[in-house]
């Protein structure tokens, strides 16, 4: 007897989704084959598990059964008629027949009707080789269409080409509703519908509009679900069917979706979300699914370049010369200005192995701890706050955990834009009835989730998070909503007592904080009761929590709330930072911070440091090094002279741009390793070509601590992967590193980092992915953290005094600017701006409330000067009811927008994470770009010329140099 | 070291003192600030901050001054 309980069959479509894993087994017999499957399994799925493949069209295992095509009709002993196998659940003792003459005739008849209204251009159809309709015509043995092809049909329906990535050809549509259901069930956007009835029914986007004019977010779920060529990637229409595929991990956000990179030789034809991916289960967003064209964009830097000073044109050279030039400079600078005069920045876009090597280079070859990473400017407060309270610098759950949550709090995060695939999963849970509480100055799209049952919006003033979280905790404590058993058994009693006395003070009552936060006491009380009493309460947060002068305090406040209500240590609860970049969790894990060796082991910890010293063969500095903003200050002051930056665009992404520009201009040697001439590279002396995620092997770690493999699908454009470049630089500095493959780097990481001890490429191949801690105690990884105890033993409540930021609205700067992201663009935009995602967002705009606009005589589309104490920039106005009066908002995806010219040097007290989310500004109508923008345009023009000159004058002998 | 840089360092330590001061008595608070500086601050930054103690025109808050004093003692002890 075949038994199937938890099959990991990702490559086959089993027709309907798996039932609950804990369902009781049921025995059935299909075509004489006995099989046991969990209760709730469809006959179609049960048959597929026994490798009995019933023809189907409207069924696919990513969607609930629909029963519309009738192709999967079967006969069940003792039952009348021919029920659809997809909608018929198995029952104990059931005997099913899937093939006989009657069923064959029925299926042929069904197919005959479909094909009578379908173009017969199979040989030239883009789906040729990948068409379920064609396969089913073959499977049922269709040989003739008695109705002819002259009757009423849809063959003249016009194709919608409006979306840049896929076309919609309704002449090929069989109205199976898979696209409509995918848009509803998987993505949760409800952009598609079946319009009309009977023969007239057709798939329509929005109100029967073009896809681009509808609510469609271009996630690709409909394209993925379509069994024909109706919804088809334009890249496949152009290139034809791919011939092989490689499973890899997306290089966009911290969700870390698994994709099949479908290839023709070394040409990437399409990215298809991988059903076996544990983070995304076959779903995707517009970035990962479609926006990969940047990887082969003509702007890619493919040759190393050097120059004596930044006012000179670039000179293309071979790898050897560029590396020797960089090493000589670094050595000379250290000889003149001391060991601590140089440093480096690791990349949250590169792999774990590459990040590990850069910090190793800095600590071992530079001989100091001046290493930092872009997490400094995003989630460093998460590291501090969670380590202090829970003992580990990472989120506590898997993404799937949200499906067990009863109340979900989202604070300062915008998952449907910034973590879209997780946003869709969260929406799915919300449609099932979980309560939603959003604390955000803006009305984010999650609040507009279709079929949302119960949503509460706490529209707080920017900068008042801590006052709000304290008020929530005050309600929990004073209304008797604490989980006393959890607190008694799992938390440090002394810290709890101190915290409880603090939080119970009347000044933290919602009635008292109302004047600070702008959120009504009643709303706060309601939210606290919902979270504390729903059952499973889960908190998700983003940069709207961390990027404040009290970012670390807020993270601790969130942890306090979870501890007080016992919402830690099981599925469905937890404290979940939504990490921004693909490998920002990994870059932190890998020892990028100046005070921590890999695995968050402090540099002053003699035992841990000793292990690294023994393995690396050098003595390591036992004091922390400079953080990014400290490096900038030291550069301007003159004590910091050289910086190696791998895959990070600090000139665009860091706050107070003019300060950053001044710092970069002060350096004697700036080495930038990137795939493009980014903003930082305009201040560089050495430009080393980077490699995209498609060009190397390695691993990324996502926001749920999941280590996923990145697999090379094409050779590096410039001949070297990033990890190989770092090795070359180390060697030139007299510190040889001997690795022939990234797996050897991971082996070293596992030897030196207790939480990674069980991680290896072999184990990753076997398991697909692993969530750290993965070691002897947790050989298969740790999906849910803190189930039994905390790494610090007991959970520690922290005192979270609300200290208002000094950045506040005044007569001179009466508005508060906050910044964020949108779906189609990613971070500084270096990748997405070089794709068709530009059609959704080709400029950053300033959103402001109509009442703020009215008093200033501003109309939609006007040019606005935005001025803060740090600088001025000019953006176009967009009037938006999503904003609250007094608060304005912009994104930073385009360098010329200068969003960070106005953000200030204000930062988190504990970690120096910049306060991007609160800047006091004034806004007024203007007629021309700001002074900074005019200067930016000039620098940009000159630096592009320097690059173009270098490319024009490439010496012929260099072409042979890889 | 430039005047601006010192002002920045003083502002930073004052901010830390304000945030770590709450809910602790004076001794605990000074110790917490001192530990924070030891754990997270780079050597040259700590050294410059300690140098401030001997110069009287800096705006170190009383708690910050106390914490930096402790840091100076511990650094001296560490060096010996």
PDB file of N, CA, C and O in Angstrom, chain A residues 340 384 549 553 595 602 621-627 630 633 637 799 801 803 907 909-910 912, chain B residues 1-2 5 8 12 15-16 18-20 22 36 38-46 75 78:
ATOM      1  N   UNK A 340      44.000  52.306  12.035  1.00  0.00           N
ATOM      2  CA  UNK A 340      42.554  52.540  12.124  1.00  0.00           C
ATOM      3  C   UNK A 340      42.043  53.555  11.100  1.00  0.00           C
ATOM      4  O   UNK A 340      40.883  53.957  11.151  1.00  0.00           O
ATOM      5  N   UNK A 384      19.924  45.459  18.545  1.00  0.00           N
ATOM      6  CA  UNK A 384      20.121  45.885  19.935  1.00  0.00           C
ATOM      7  C   UNK A 384      18.912  45.521  20.798  1.00  0.00           C
ATOM      8  O   UNK A 384      19.043  44.925  21.869  1.00  0.00           O
ATOM      9  N   UNK A 549      14.899  58.222  16.453  1.00  0.00           N
ATOM     10  CA  UNK A 549      15.907  58.436  17.494  1.00  0.00           C
ATOM     11  C   UNK A 549      15.650  57.505  18.688  1.00  0.00           C
ATOM     12  O   UNK A 549      16.533  57.272  19.492  1.00  0.00           O
ATOM     13  N   UNK A 553      14.581  51.683  21.579  1.00  0.00           N
ATOM     14  CA  UNK A 553      13.605  51.661  22.671  1.00  0.00           C
ATOM     15  C   UNK A 553      12.302  51.045  22.182  1.00  0.00           C
ATOM     16  O   UNK A 553      11.664  50.251  22.882  1.00  0.00           O
ATOM     17  N   UNK A 595      31.205  45.814  16.301  1.00  0.00           N
ATOM     18  CA  UNK A 595      31.433  45.282  17.654  1.00  0.00           C
ATOM     19  C   UNK A 595      31.243  43.772  17.736  1.00  0.00           C
ATOM     20  O   UNK A 595      31.452  43.184  18.782  1.00  0.00           O
ATOM     21  N   UNK A 602      30.655  39.083  20.620  1.00  0.00           N
ATOM     22  CA  UNK A 602      31.306  40.377  20.819  1.00  0.00           C
ATOM     23  C   UNK A 602      32.833  40.279  20.687  1.00  0.00           C
ATOM     24  O   UNK A 602      33.418  39.289  21.112  1.00  0.00           O
ATOM     25  N   UNK A 621      41.632  42.818  16.986  1.00  0.00           N
ATOM     26  CA  UNK A 621      41.373  43.940  17.888  1.00  0.00           C
ATOM     27  C   UNK A 621      40.204  43.574  18.803  1.00  0.00           C
ATOM     28  O   UNK A 621      39.193  43.052  18.340  1.00  0.00           O
ATOM     29  N   UNK A 622      40.329  43.869  20.085  1.00  0.00           N
ATOM     30  CA  UNK A 622      39.263  43.493  21.016  1.00  0.00           C
ATOM     31  C   UNK A 622      38.339  44.661  21.346  1.00  0.00           C
ATOM     32  O   UNK A 622      37.536  44.581  22.268  1.00  0.00           O
ATOM     33  N   UNK A 623      38.456  45.758  20.600  1.00  0.00           N
ATOM     34  CA  UNK A 623      37.531  46.870  20.816  1.00  0.00           C
ATOM     35  C   UNK A 623      36.745  47.131  19.536  1.00  0.00           C
ATOM     36  O   UNK A 623      37.243  46.920  18.429  1.00  0.00           O
ATOM     37  N   UNK A 624      35.493  47.597  19.675  1.00  0.00           N
ATOM     38  CA  UNK A 624      34.677  47.845  18.484  1.00  0.00           C
ATOM     39  C   UNK A 624      35.334  48.881  17.565  1.00  0.00           C
ATOM     40  O   UNK A 624      36.106  49.724  18.016  1.00  0.00           O
ATOM     41  N   UNK A 625      34.969  48.798  16.289  1.00  0.00           N
ATOM     42  CA  UNK A 625      35.449  49.785  15.332  1.00  0.00           C
ATOM     43  C   UNK A 625      34.397  50.847  15.080  1.00  0.00           C
ATOM     44  O   UNK A 625      33.420  50.967  15.827  1.00  0.00           O
ATOM     45  N   UNK A 626      34.605  51.615  14.014  1.00  0.00           N
ATOM     46  CA  UNK A 626      33.701  52.721  13.678  1.00  0.00           C
ATOM     47  C   UNK A 626      32.466  52.206  12.944  1.00  0.00           C
ATOM     48  O   UNK A 626      32.555  51.294  12.129  1.00  0.00           O
ATOM     49  N   UNK A 627      31.328  52.827  13.240  1.00  0.00           N
ATOM     50  CA  UNK A 627      30.113  52.572  12.476  1.00  0.00           C
ATOM     51  C   UNK A 627      30.088  53.530  11.277  1.00  0.00           C
ATOM     52  O   UNK A 627      30.835  54.511  11.252  1.00  0.00           O
ATOM     53  N   UNK A 630      30.032  57.156  12.054  1.00  0.00           N
ATOM     54  CA  UNK A 630      31.300  57.537  12.705  1.00  0.00           C
ATOM     55  C   UNK A 630      32.414  57.629  11.675  1.00  0.00           C
ATOM     56  O   UNK A 630      33.299  58.487  11.760  1.00  0.00           O
ATOM     57  N   UNK A 633      32.065  60.961   9.947  1.00  0.00           N
ATOM     58  CA  UNK A 633      32.558  62.054  10.797  1.00  0.00           C
ATOM     59  C   UNK A 633      34.083  62.057  10.834  1.00  0.00           C
ATOM     60  O   UNK A 633      34.719  63.104  10.732  1.00  0.00           O
ATOM     61  N   UNK A 637      36.761  64.840   9.487  1.00  0.00           N
ATOM     62  CA  UNK A 637      37.714  65.361  10.460  1.00  0.00           C
ATOM     63  C   UNK A 637      39.162  65.076  10.030  1.00  0.00           C
ATOM     64  O   UNK A 637      40.086  65.763  10.451  1.00  0.00           O
ATOM     65  N   UNK A 799      13.035  48.824  30.510  1.00  0.00           N
ATOM     66  CA  UNK A 799      12.386  50.119  30.757  1.00  0.00           C
ATOM     67  C   UNK A 799      12.430  50.917  29.452  1.00  0.00           C
ATOM     68  O   UNK A 799      13.491  51.077  28.845  1.00  0.00           O
ATOM     69  N   UNK A 801      11.544  54.342  28.426  1.00  0.00           N
ATOM     70  CA  UNK A 801      11.158  55.748  28.612  1.00  0.00           C
ATOM     71  C   UNK A 801      10.999  56.404  27.239  1.00  0.00           C
ATOM     72  O   UNK A 801      11.860  56.239  26.375  1.00  0.00           O
ATOM     73  N   UNK A 803      11.535  59.241  25.057  1.00  0.00           N
ATOM     74  CA  UNK A 803      12.313  60.476  24.967  1.00  0.00           C
ATOM     75  C   UNK A 803      12.034  61.072  23.586  1.00  0.00           C
ATOM     76  O   UNK A 803      12.432  60.508  22.563  1.00  0.00           O
ATOM     77  N   UNK A 907      19.741  60.514  15.018  1.00  0.00           N
ATOM     78  CA  UNK A 907      19.797  59.055  14.926  1.00  0.00           C
ATOM     79  C   UNK A 907      19.408  58.366  16.234  1.00  0.00           C
ATOM     80  O   UNK A 907      19.303  59.000  17.289  1.00  0.00           O
ATOM     81  N   UNK A 909      19.484  56.505  19.573  1.00  0.00           N
ATOM     82  CA  UNK A 909      20.444  56.732  20.651  1.00  0.00           C
ATOM     83  C   UNK A 909      21.409  55.565  20.839  1.00  0.00           C
ATOM     84  O   UNK A 909      22.574  55.755  21.163  1.00  0.00           O
ATOM     85  N   UNK A 910      20.924  54.330  20.608  1.00  0.00           N
ATOM     86  CA  UNK A 910      21.772  53.177  20.931  1.00  0.00           C
ATOM     87  C   UNK A 910      22.637  52.741  19.752  1.00  0.00           C
ATOM     88  O   UNK A 910      23.739  52.232  19.943  1.00  0.00           O
ATOM     89  N   UNK A 912      22.830  54.516  16.428  1.00  0.00           N
ATOM     90  CA  UNK A 912      23.067  55.508  15.366  1.00  0.00           C
ATOM     91  C   UNK A 912      22.300  55.202  14.082  1.00  0.00           C
ATOM     92  O   UNK A 912      22.643  55.687  13.011  1.00  0.00           O
TER      93      UNK A 912
ATOM     94  N   UNK B   1      41.607  66.599  16.559  1.00  0.00           N
ATOM     95  CA  UNK B   1      40.182  66.313  16.315  1.00  0.00           C
ATOM     96  C   UNK B   1      39.388  67.613  16.284  1.00  0.00           C
ATOM     97  O   UNK B   1      39.582  68.509  17.090  1.00  0.00           O
ATOM     98  N   UNK B   2      38.492  67.703  15.326  1.00  0.00           N
ATOM     99  CA  UNK B   2      37.804  68.975  15.127  1.00  0.00           C
ATOM    100  C   UNK B   2      36.759  69.218  16.207  1.00  0.00           C
ATOM    101  O   UNK B   2      36.240  68.311  16.833  1.00  0.00           O
ATOM    102  N   UNK B   5      33.370  67.557  15.548  1.00  0.00           N
ATOM    103  CA  UNK B   5      33.340  66.137  15.846  1.00  0.00           C
ATOM    104  C   UNK B   5      33.116  65.917  17.343  1.00  0.00           C
ATOM    105  O   UNK B   5      32.356  65.051  17.751  1.00  0.00           O
ATOM    106  N   UNK B   8      29.559  66.486  18.257  1.00  0.00           N
ATOM    107  CA  UNK B   8      28.742  65.324  17.876  1.00  0.00           C
ATOM    108  C   UNK B   8      28.860  64.222  18.929  1.00  0.00           C
ATOM    109  O   UNK B   8      27.855  63.640  19.346  1.00  0.00           O
ATOM    110  N   UNK B  12      25.951  62.668  21.294  1.00  0.00           N
ATOM    111  CA  UNK B  12      25.625  61.242  21.278  1.00  0.00           C
ATOM    112  C   UNK B  12      25.599  60.658  22.684  1.00  0.00           C
ATOM    113  O   UNK B  12      24.677  59.927  23.051  1.00  0.00           O
ATOM    114  N   UNK B  15      22.619  61.815  24.658  1.00  0.00           N
ATOM    115  CA  UNK B  15      21.396  61.134  24.211  1.00  0.00           C
ATOM    116  C   UNK B  15      21.319  59.732  24.840  1.00  0.00           C
ATOM    117  O   UNK B  15      20.259  59.297  25.298  1.00  0.00           O
ATOM    118  N   UNK B  16      22.456  59.050  24.867  1.00  0.00           N
ATOM    119  CA  UNK B  16      22.492  57.718  25.484  1.00  0.00           C
ATOM    120  C   UNK B  16      22.141  57.819  26.966  1.00  0.00           C
ATOM    121  O   UNK B  16      21.345  57.037  27.491  1.00  0.00           O
ATOM    122  N   UNK B  18      20.373  60.102  28.489  1.00  0.00           N
ATOM    123  CA  UNK B  18      18.947  60.394  28.676  1.00  0.00           C
ATOM    124  C   UNK B  18      18.127  59.116  28.569  1.00  0.00           C
ATOM    125  O   UNK B  18      17.207  58.881  29.356  1.00  0.00           O
ATOM    126  N   UNK B  19      18.449  58.293  27.567  1.00  0.00           N
ATOM    127  CA  UNK B  19      17.653  57.086  27.334  1.00  0.00           C
ATOM    128  C   UNK B  19      17.925  55.985  28.347  1.00  0.00           C
ATOM    129  O   UNK B  19      17.019  55.234  28.688  1.00  0.00           O
ATOM    130  N   UNK B  20      19.169  55.864  28.787  1.00  0.00           N
ATOM    131  CA  UNK B  20      19.477  54.789  29.747  1.00  0.00           C
ATOM    132  C   UNK B  20      19.264  55.229  31.187  1.00  0.00           C
ATOM    133  O   UNK B  20      19.272  54.416  32.098  1.00  0.00           O
ATOM    134  N   UNK B  22      16.555  56.500  32.540  1.00  0.00           N
ATOM    135  CA  UNK B  22      15.215  56.242  33.073  1.00  0.00           C
ATOM    136  C   UNK B  22      15.146  54.897  33.798  1.00  0.00           C
ATOM    137  O   UNK B  22      15.688  53.906  33.328  1.00  0.00           O
ATOM    138  N   UNK B  36      27.530  50.647  27.849  1.00  0.00           N
ATOM    139  CA  UNK B  36      27.113  50.878  26.464  1.00  0.00           C
ATOM    140  C   UNK B  36      28.284  51.411  25.627  1.00  0.00           C
ATOM    141  O   UNK B  36      28.541  50.934  24.525  1.00  0.00           O
ATOM    142  N   UNK B  38      31.476  51.079  26.240  1.00  0.00           N
ATOM    143  CA  UNK B  38      32.489  50.024  26.083  1.00  0.00           C
ATOM    144  C   UNK B  38      32.073  49.006  25.016  1.00  0.00           C
ATOM    145  O   UNK B  38      32.894  48.522  24.261  1.00  0.00           O
ATOM    146  N   UNK B  39      30.777  48.708  24.993  1.00  0.00           N
ATOM    147  CA  UNK B  39      30.301  47.656  24.094  1.00  0.00           C
ATOM    148  C   UNK B  39      30.234  48.110  22.642  1.00  0.00           C
ATOM    149  O   UNK B  39      30.473  47.325  21.732  1.00  0.00           O
ATOM    150  N   UNK B  40      29.883  49.365  22.447  1.00  0.00           N
ATOM    151  CA  UNK B  40      29.563  49.788  21.078  1.00  0.00           C
ATOM    152  C   UNK B  40      30.477  50.849  20.470  1.00  0.00           C
ATOM    153  O   UNK B  40      30.451  51.062  19.273  1.00  0.00           O
ATOM    154  N   UNK B  41      31.239  51.540  21.268  1.00  0.00           N
ATOM    155  CA  UNK B  41      31.993  52.668  20.707  1.00  0.00           C
ATOM    156  C   UNK B  41      33.422  52.280  20.339  1.00  0.00           C
ATOM    157  O   UNK B  41      34.096  51.529  21.040  1.00  0.00           O
ATOM    158  N   UNK B  42      33.862  52.883  19.245  1.00  0.00           N
ATOM    159  CA  UNK B  42      35.229  52.649  18.783  1.00  0.00           C
ATOM    160  C   UNK B  42      36.239  53.344  19.703  1.00  0.00           C
ATOM    161  O   UNK B  42      35.919  54.337  20.348  1.00  0.00           O
ATOM    162  N   UNK B  43      37.436  52.805  19.707  1.00  0.00           N
ATOM    163  CA  UNK B  43      38.497  53.297  20.604  1.00  0.00           C
ATOM    164  C   UNK B  43      38.737  54.810  20.460  1.00  0.00           C
ATOM    165  O   UNK B  43      38.708  55.529  21.463  1.00  0.00           O
ATOM    166  N   UNK B  44      38.939  55.319  19.224  1.00  0.00           N
ATOM    167  CA  UNK B  44      39.230  56.760  19.127  1.00  0.00           C
ATOM    168  C   UNK B  44      38.078  57.634  19.638  1.00  0.00           C
ATOM    169  O   UNK B  44      38.323  58.716  20.188  1.00  0.00           O
ATOM    170  N   UNK B  45      36.861  57.152  19.484  1.00  0.00           N
ATOM    171  CA  UNK B  45      35.717  57.935  19.971  1.00  0.00           C
ATOM    172  C   UNK B  45      35.714  57.979  21.493  1.00  0.00           C
ATOM    173  O   UNK B  45      35.459  59.010  22.107  1.00  0.00           O
ATOM    174  N   UNK B  46      36.010  56.832  22.101  1.00  0.00           N
ATOM    175  CA  UNK B  46      36.041  56.779  23.567  1.00  0.00           C
ATOM    176  C   UNK B  46      37.170  57.672  24.096  1.00  0.00           C
ATOM    177  O   UNK B  46      36.992  58.415  25.054  1.00  0.00           O
ATOM    178  N   UNK B  75      39.371  52.268  31.503  1.00  0.00           N
ATOM    179  CA  UNK B  75      40.356  52.238  30.419  1.00  0.00           C
ATOM    180  C   UNK B  75      41.778  52.292  30.982  1.00  0.00           C
ATOM    181  O   UNK B  75      42.675  51.616  30.508  1.00  0.00           O
ATOM    182  N   UNK B  78      42.516  49.003  32.425  1.00  0.00           N
ATOM    183  CA  UNK B  78      42.693  48.041  31.331  1.00  0.00           C
ATOM    184  C   UNK B  78      44.100  48.164  30.724  1.00  0.00           C
ATOM    185  O   UNK B  78      44.738  47.168  30.392  1.00  0.00           O
TER     186      UNK B  78
END
